[in-house]
Coordinates of C-alpha atoms in Angstrom, one line a residue:
M298 CA 0.0 0.0 0.0
S299 CA 1.2 3.5 -0.9
S300 CA 1.5 6.4 1.5
L301 CA 1.6 10.2 1.3
D302 CA 4.4 10.4 3.8
G303 CA 7.3 12.3 2.2
V304 CA 5.0 13.3 -0.8
V305 CA 3.0 16.1 0.7
R306 CA 3.3 18.0 4.0
G307 CA -0.5 17.7 4.5
I308 CA -3.7 17.0 2.7
V309 CA -5.9 19.7 1.3
D310 CA -9.6 18.7 1.5
A311 CA -11.1 20.8 -1.3
H312 CA -14.7 19.9 -0.5
L313 CA -15.9 20.2 3.1
H314 CA -19.3 21.2 4.5
Q315 CA -19.8 22.7 7.9
W316 CA -23.1 23.5 9.7
N317 CA -24.9 23.8 13.0
P318 CA -28.6 23.3 12.1
R319 CA -29.7 24.0 15.7
S320 CA -28.8 27.6 15.3
T321 CA -28.5 28.4 11.6
P322 CA -31.1 28.8 8.8
W323 CA -30.5 25.4 7.2
A324 CA -32.8 22.8 5.6
A325 CA -32.4 20.3 8.4
N326 CA -33.6 22.4 11.3
R327 CA -36.7 20.3 12.0
L328 CA -34.7 17.1 12.0
S329 CA -32.1 18.7 14.2
R330 CA -34.7 19.6 16.8
L331 CA -36.0 16.1 16.8
Y332 CA -32.5 14.7 17.2
R333 CA -31.7 17.0 20.0
F334 CA -34.4 15.5 22.3
V335 CA -35.0 12.0 21.0
P336 CA -32.3 10.7 18.6
A337 CA -33.6 7.2 18.5
F338 CA -37.1 8.4 17.7
G339 CA -35.6 10.5 14.9
D340 CA -34.1 7.4 13.4
R341 CA -37.4 5.6 13.5
V342 CA -39.6 8.3 11.9
F343 CA -37.0 9.3 9.3
P344 CA -38.3 6.8 6.6
M345 CA -41.9 7.9 7.3
V346 CA -41.5 11.7 7.1
V347 CA -38.8 12.1 4.5
S348 CA -39.3 11.4 0.7
Q349 CA -37.5 8.5 -1.0
A350 CA -35.4 11.0 -2.9
D351 CA -34.1 12.6 0.3
R352 CA -33.7 9.3 2.1
E353 CA -31.5 7.9 -0.7
Y354 CA -29.5 11.1 -0.8
V355 CA -28.4 11.1 2.8
L356 CA -29.3 7.6 4.1
T357 CA -29.5 8.7 7.7
P358 CA -30.9 11.8 9.4
S359 CA -27.9 12.0 11.6
T360 CA -25.8 13.1 8.6
V361 CA -27.6 16.4 8.3
A362 CA -29.5 16.9 11.6
R363 CA -26.4 17.0 13.8
V364 CA -23.8 19.7 14.3
Y365 CA -20.8 19.3 12.0
E366 CA -18.1 21.7 12.8
P367 CA -14.2 21.6 13.0
M368 CA -14.1 19.4 16.1
Q369 CA -16.4 16.8 14.5
Y370 CA -14.3 17.0 11.3
L371 CA -11.1 16.5 13.3
A372 CA -12.5 13.3 14.8
D373 CA -13.4 12.0 11.4
T374 CA -10.0 12.8 9.9
S375 CA -7.8 11.7 12.7
P376 CA -7.4 8.1 11.4
V377 CA -6.0 9.3 8.1
F378 CA -2.6 9.7 9.6
K379 CA -2.3 6.0 10.3
T380 CA -3.5 5.3 6.7
A381 CA -1.6 7.8 4.7
G382 CA 1.2 9.1 7.0
V383 CA 0.0 12.7 6.9
R384 CA -2.9 14.8 8.3
V385 CA -5.4 17.1 6.7
D386 CA -3.9 20.6 7.2
T387 CA -6.1 22.8 5.0
V388 CA -9.8 22.7 3.9
V389 CA -12.0 24.4 1.4
H390 CA -15.5 25.1 2.7
M391 CA -18.1 24.3 0.1
E392 CA -21.5 26.1 0.5
S393 CA -24.1 23.9 2.0
H394 CA -27.3 25.2 0.3
W395 CA -28.7 27.2 3.2
R396 CA -32.2 28.5 3.1
G397 CA -34.6 30.5 5.2
D398 CA -36.2 28.9 8.3
E399 CA -39.6 27.5 7.2
T400 CA -40.7 26.0 10.5
A401 CA -43.4 28.7 11.0
G402 CA -44.8 28.2 7.5
R403 CA -42.9 31.2 6.0
V404 CA -39.4 31.9 4.7
D405 CA -37.9 34.4 7.2
T406 CA -34.6 34.8 5.2
P407 CA -34.3 35.1 1.5
A408 CA -32.0 32.7 -0.2
G409 CA -29.3 35.3 -1.0
R410 CA -29.3 36.7 2.5
S411 CA -29.1 33.2 4.0
A412 CA -26.1 32.4 1.8
V413 CA -24.2 35.5 3.0
E414 CA -25.0 34.5 6.6
E415 CA -23.5 31.1 5.9
T416 CA -20.2 32.8 4.9
R417 CA -20.3 34.9 8.0
Y418 CA -20.9 31.7 10.1
V419 CA -17.9 29.9 8.5
T420 CA -15.6 32.8 9.3
T421 CA -16.4 32.4 13.0
L422 CA -15.4 28.7 13.2
P423 CA -12.1 27.9 15.0
F424 CA -10.2 26.6 12.0
G425 CA -6.4 26.8 12.6
A426 CA -6.7 26.6 16.4
D427 CA -4.8 23.8 18.2
S428 CA -4.6 20.8 15.9
L429 CA -7.5 21.9 13.6
P430 CA -6.8 22.4 9.9
Q431 CA -6.7 25.9 8.5
L432 CA -9.5 27.3 6.4
G433 CA -7.9 27.9 3.0
A434 CA -10.8 29.1 0.9
I435 CA -14.6 29.5 0.8
V436 CA -16.8 28.7 -2.1
A437 CA -20.1 30.6 -1.5
H438 CA -23.7 30.1 -2.6
A439 CA -25.1 32.5 -5.2
D440 CA -27.3 32.3 -8.3
P441 CA -25.9 34.1 -11.4
R442 CA -29.5 34.4 -12.6
A443 CA -30.4 36.6 -9.7
E444 CA -30.9 40.4 -10.2
R445 CA -28.6 41.1 -7.2
F446 CA -26.0 38.5 -8.1
A447 CA -23.0 41.0 -8.3
E448 CA -24.1 42.6 -5.0
L449 CA -24.3 39.3 -3.3
I450 CA -20.8 38.3 -4.4
D451 CA -19.5 41.5 -3.1
E452 CA -21.2 41.0 0.3
H453 CA -19.6 37.5 0.6
A454 CA -16.2 39.1 -0.3
A455 CA -16.7 41.9 2.3
L456 CA -16.9 39.2 5.0
T457 CA -13.7 37.3 4.2
D458 CA -10.5 37.5 2.2
R459 CA -10.8 33.8 1.6
L460 CA -13.7 33.9 -1.0
R461 CA -12.4 32.0 -4.0
G462 CA -15.4 30.7 -5.8
I463 CA -19.2 30.4 -6.3
R464 CA -21.4 27.3 -6.5
W465 CA -25.0 27.0 -7.6
I466 CA -26.3 23.5 -7.4
T467 CA -28.1 22.6 -10.7
T468 CA -28.7 18.8 -10.2
R469 CA -31.9 17.6 -11.9
H470 CA -32.9 14.1 -12.8
P471 CA -35.7 12.7 -15.0
D472 CA -36.4 9.9 -12.5
P473 CA -39.0 11.5 -10.2
K474 CA -37.7 9.8 -7.1
I475 CA -34.1 11.1 -7.4
R476 CA -33.4 14.3 -5.5
N477 CA -33.3 17.5 -7.5
G478 CA -31.2 20.4 -6.3
A479 CA -32.4 22.9 -8.8
D480 CA -35.7 24.5 -9.9
A481 CA -35.3 24.0 -13.7
D482 CA -33.4 22.0 -16.4
G483 CA -30.5 23.4 -18.4
I484 CA -29.7 26.2 -16.0
L485 CA -25.9 26.4 -16.7
S486 CA -26.6 26.9 -20.4
S487 CA -29.5 29.3 -20.1
P488 CA -29.1 32.9 -21.3
S489 CA -29.8 34.4 -17.9
F490 CA -27.2 32.3 -16.2
L491 CA -24.6 32.9 -18.9
K492 CA -25.2 36.6 -18.7
G493 CA -24.9 36.8 -15.0
F494 CA -21.8 34.5 -15.0
A495 CA -19.8 37.4 -16.3
E496 CA -19.6 38.7 -12.7
V497 CA -17.8 35.5 -11.8
A498 CA -15.3 36.0 -14.6
D499 CA -14.8 39.7 -13.8
R500 CA -13.8 38.8 -10.2
R501 CA -11.6 35.9 -11.3
L502 CA -13.5 33.5 -9.1
V503 CA -13.7 29.7 -9.5
F504 CA -17.0 28.1 -10.3
D505 CA -17.9 24.7 -8.8
A506 CA -20.4 22.8 -10.9
F507 CA -22.5 20.1 -9.3
V508 CA -24.6 18.3 -11.9
Y509 CA -25.6 14.8 -12.6
S510 CA -23.8 13.0 -15.3
H511 CA -26.5 13.3 -18.0
Q512 CA -26.2 17.2 -17.5
L513 CA -22.5 17.4 -18.2
Y514 CA -23.0 18.9 -21.6
D515 CA -24.4 22.0 -19.8
V516 CA -20.9 22.4 -18.3
V517 CA -19.4 22.1 -21.8
T518 CA -21.5 25.1 -22.8
L519 CA -20.4 27.1 -19.8
A520 CA -16.7 26.2 -20.3
R521 CA -16.9 27.2 -23.9
E522 CA -18.5 30.5 -23.3
Y523 CA -16.1 31.4 -20.4
P524 CA -12.7 29.9 -21.2
E525 CA -11.1 32.3 -18.7
V526 CA -13.0 30.8 -15.7
T527 CA -11.8 27.7 -14.0
I528 CA -14.7 25.3 -13.6
V529 CA -14.5 22.5 -11.2
V530 CA -16.8 19.5 -11.8
D531 CA -17.8 18.2 -8.4
H532 CA -18.2 14.6 -7.5
V533 CA -16.6 13.1 -10.7
G534 CA -19.6 14.2 -12.6
A535 CA -22.0 12.2 -10.4
P536 CA -23.1 9.2 -12.5
V537 CA -26.3 8.5 -10.5
G538 CA -27.1 4.8 -10.3
V539 CA -23.8 3.6 -11.8
F540 CA -23.3 1.1 -8.9
G541 CA -26.9 0.0 -8.3
P542 CA -30.6 0.9 -8.3
V543 CA -31.8 4.3 -7.0
G544 CA -35.0 6.2 -7.4
A545 CA -37.8 4.6 -9.2
R546 CA -35.9 2.9 -12.0
T547 CA -32.4 4.4 -12.4
G548 CA -29.6 1.8 -12.5
A549 CA -32.1 -1.1 -12.0
T550 CA -30.3 -3.5 -14.3
A551 CA -26.8 -4.4 -15.3
G552 CA -27.6 -3.0 -18.8
A553 CA -28.8 0.2 -17.4
R554 CA -25.8 0.7 -15.2
A555 CA -23.5 0.0 -18.2
D556 CA -25.3 2.7 -20.2
I557 CA -24.9 5.2 -17.3
M558 CA -21.1 4.4 -17.3
R559 CA -20.8 4.6 -21.0
L560 CA -22.6 8.0 -21.3
W561 CA -20.6 9.3 -18.3
R562 CA -17.4 8.3 -20.1
E563 CA -18.4 10.0 -23.3
R564 CA -19.3 13.3 -21.6
M565 CA -16.2 13.4 -19.5
V566 CA -14.1 12.9 -22.7
T567 CA -15.8 15.9 -24.2
L568 CA -15.3 18.0 -21.1
A569 CA -11.6 17.1 -21.0
A570 CA -11.2 19.0 -24.3
Y571 CA -11.7 22.3 -22.4
P572 CA -8.5 23.2 -20.5
N573 CA -10.4 25.4 -18.0
V574 CA -12.3 22.4 -16.6
M575 CA -11.0 20.5 -13.5
V576 CA -12.5 17.4 -11.9
K577 CA -12.9 16.9 -8.2
L578 CA -12.5 13.4 -6.8
S579 CA -15.2 14.0 -4.3
G580 CA -18.6 12.4 -3.6
L581 CA -17.1 8.9 -4.1
G582 CA -19.4 7.7 -1.3
L583 CA -22.6 9.5 -2.5
P584 CA -25.5 7.2 -1.8
V585 CA -27.1 8.2 -5.1
L586 CA -24.3 6.5 -7.0
G587 CA -26.2 3.3 -6.1
Y588 CA -24.3 1.8 -3.2
G589 CA -27.6 0.8 -1.5
R590 CA -30.2 2.0 0.8
E591 CA -29.2 0.8 4.3
R592 CA -28.6 3.5 6.9
W593 CA -25.4 2.0 8.2
G594 CA -23.6 2.2 5.0
N595 CA -23.1 0.1 1.9
V596 CA -19.4 0.0 0.9
G597 CA -17.8 -1.9 3.7
S598 CA -14.1 -1.7 3.1
R599 CA -11.2 0.2 1.4
A600 CA -10.7 -2.7 -1.0
T601 CA -14.3 -2.7 -2.1
L602 CA -14.3 1.1 -2.6
T603 CA -11.1 0.9 -4.5
E604 CA -12.6 -1.8 -6.8
M605 CA -15.8 0.2 -7.4
V606 CA -14.5 3.7 -8.0
G607 CA -11.3 2.5 -9.8
P608 CA -12.8 2.7 -13.3
L609 CA -14.0 6.3 -12.6
V610 CA -10.6 7.4 -11.3
D611 CA -8.7 5.7 -14.2
H612 CA -10.9 7.3 -16.8
V613 CA -10.6 10.8 -15.2
F614 CA -6.8 10.5 -15.1
T615 CA -6.5 9.2 -18.6
H616 CA -8.3 12.2 -20.1
F617 CA -7.7 15.1 -17.6
G618 CA -4.2 14.2 -16.3
A619 CA -2.8 14.8 -12.9
D620 CA -2.7 18.6 -13.2
R621 CA -6.5 18.9 -13.5
V622 CA -7.7 16.6 -10.7
M623 CA -8.1 17.3 -7.0
F624 CA -9.3 15.5 -3.8
G625 CA -12.4 16.5 -1.8
S626 CA -14.1 14.4 0.9
N627 CA -17.6 15.8 0.7
F628 CA -17.9 15.2 4.4
P629 CA -20.2 14.7 6.1
I630 CA -22.6 13.8 3.3
D631 CA -20.5 10.7 2.3
K632 CA -19.9 9.6 5.8
P633 CA -22.7 7.0 6.0
N634 CA -21.0 5.0 3.3
V635 CA -17.3 5.6 3.7
S636 CA -14.9 6.7 6.4
F637 CA -12.5 9.5 5.6
D638 CA -9.4 7.3 5.8
M639 CA -11.1 4.7 3.5
I640 CA -11.5 7.4 0.8
V641 CA -8.0 8.6 1.1
G642 CA -6.6 5.1 1.2
A643 CA -8.5 4.0 -1.8
L644 CA -7.5 7.0 -3.8
V645 CA -3.8 6.6 -2.9
D646 CA -3.9 3.0 -4.0
L647 CA -5.5 4.0 -7.3
I648 CA -3.5 7.1 -8.1
A649 CA 0.0 5.9 -7.2
P650 CA 0.2 3.4 -10.1
L651 CA -1.2 6.0 -12.5
G652 CA 1.2 8.8 -11.8
G653 CA 3.4 8.1 -8.8
D654 CA 4.4 10.8 -6.3
Y655 CA 3.8 13.6 -8.8
A656 CA 0.2 12.7 -9.3
L657 CA -0.3 12.1 -5.5
S658 CA 1.1 15.6 -4.7
K659 CA -1.1 17.2 -7.4
V660 CA -4.3 15.5 -6.3
F661 CA -4.0 15.8 -2.6
R662 CA -2.4 19.2 -2.3
D663 CA -0.9 21.2 -5.1
N664 CA -3.9 21.6 -7.5
A665 CA -6.3 22.8 -4.8
L666 CA -3.7 25.3 -3.5
R667 CA -3.3 26.6 -7.1
V668 CA -7.0 26.6 -8.2
Y669 CA -8.4 28.1 -5.0
K670 CA -5.3 30.5 -4.5
I671 CA -4.7 29.2 -1.0
E672 CA -1.9 30.6 1.1
T673 CA -0.6 28.0 3.5
L674 CA 0.7 28.7 7.0
G675 CA 4.3 27.9 8.0

């Protein structure tokens, strides 16, 4: 087994979520209150009060209904030193799709204002203290279609000198029982989005794109229209159902899964032709990839994860190369299926034969520092 010891001084996790749903305007507020008083009851009622689409996206309410801040992250990442010989020393906070509190039947906080408050909240977290990793960059939540988009970006930037990017989740799926993260199809290639996106380009920010694999051609349109903007494709392009059945019918047969993989491969090859597109090796434990529906997780071991995601990693490296790929944990969303050290170990095992120490250093540190313009301490 390979190691990162002597290859990088520390891992940069380029895709981390932080939240405290008990005190912040986030989508899991009601589940958080339930968990606060009766955790076991929350587990029992979860399948009855949450849609299949949401259940299959998170597997367990504990993932989103509990506080996840630097101390919880440190506990999850501590085992990685034994696995890889180094620790996580820098993180990129990825927006967590905050929204207004709806518990009283109204939206108290508009989406844009809520997103700015998320940035404010992240700046108060104790990153860099004691043995906690430093906060290297923030990718904030904002919709380029919005009338006040430019103003919202500037409000984020006024709160922190670590603003490095924008993300607007545009996931949509034709299967009615797969979770949608957007209000319409084709957002990234729509005229209103493309017009507003000029504000991202003007500020030299990165754009993180989270789409499902059948939507990847929308990213092609965006990359072609704005070649000066670095676009990071999150979660290896999210081929939903590639490992097993999800939703009503997606990935239900071996033939269907083979088609999902084939179409994902074709779209990734097309994307690779655009040098401003990067790929993030994140979301490798996303339940919607088709690992299964059990709340306790469905991968089982580092060896199993390595075998399953190996074809995805190999294809990405073949067409994008080591200089256009980076690591992100997507914690805690991926936590029900995979441990942090399992993800790192599997990727080290896969990447070392493809590119040796050079590729390992690029994926686990150098590319994220470059793309998100991170200044490290020490």
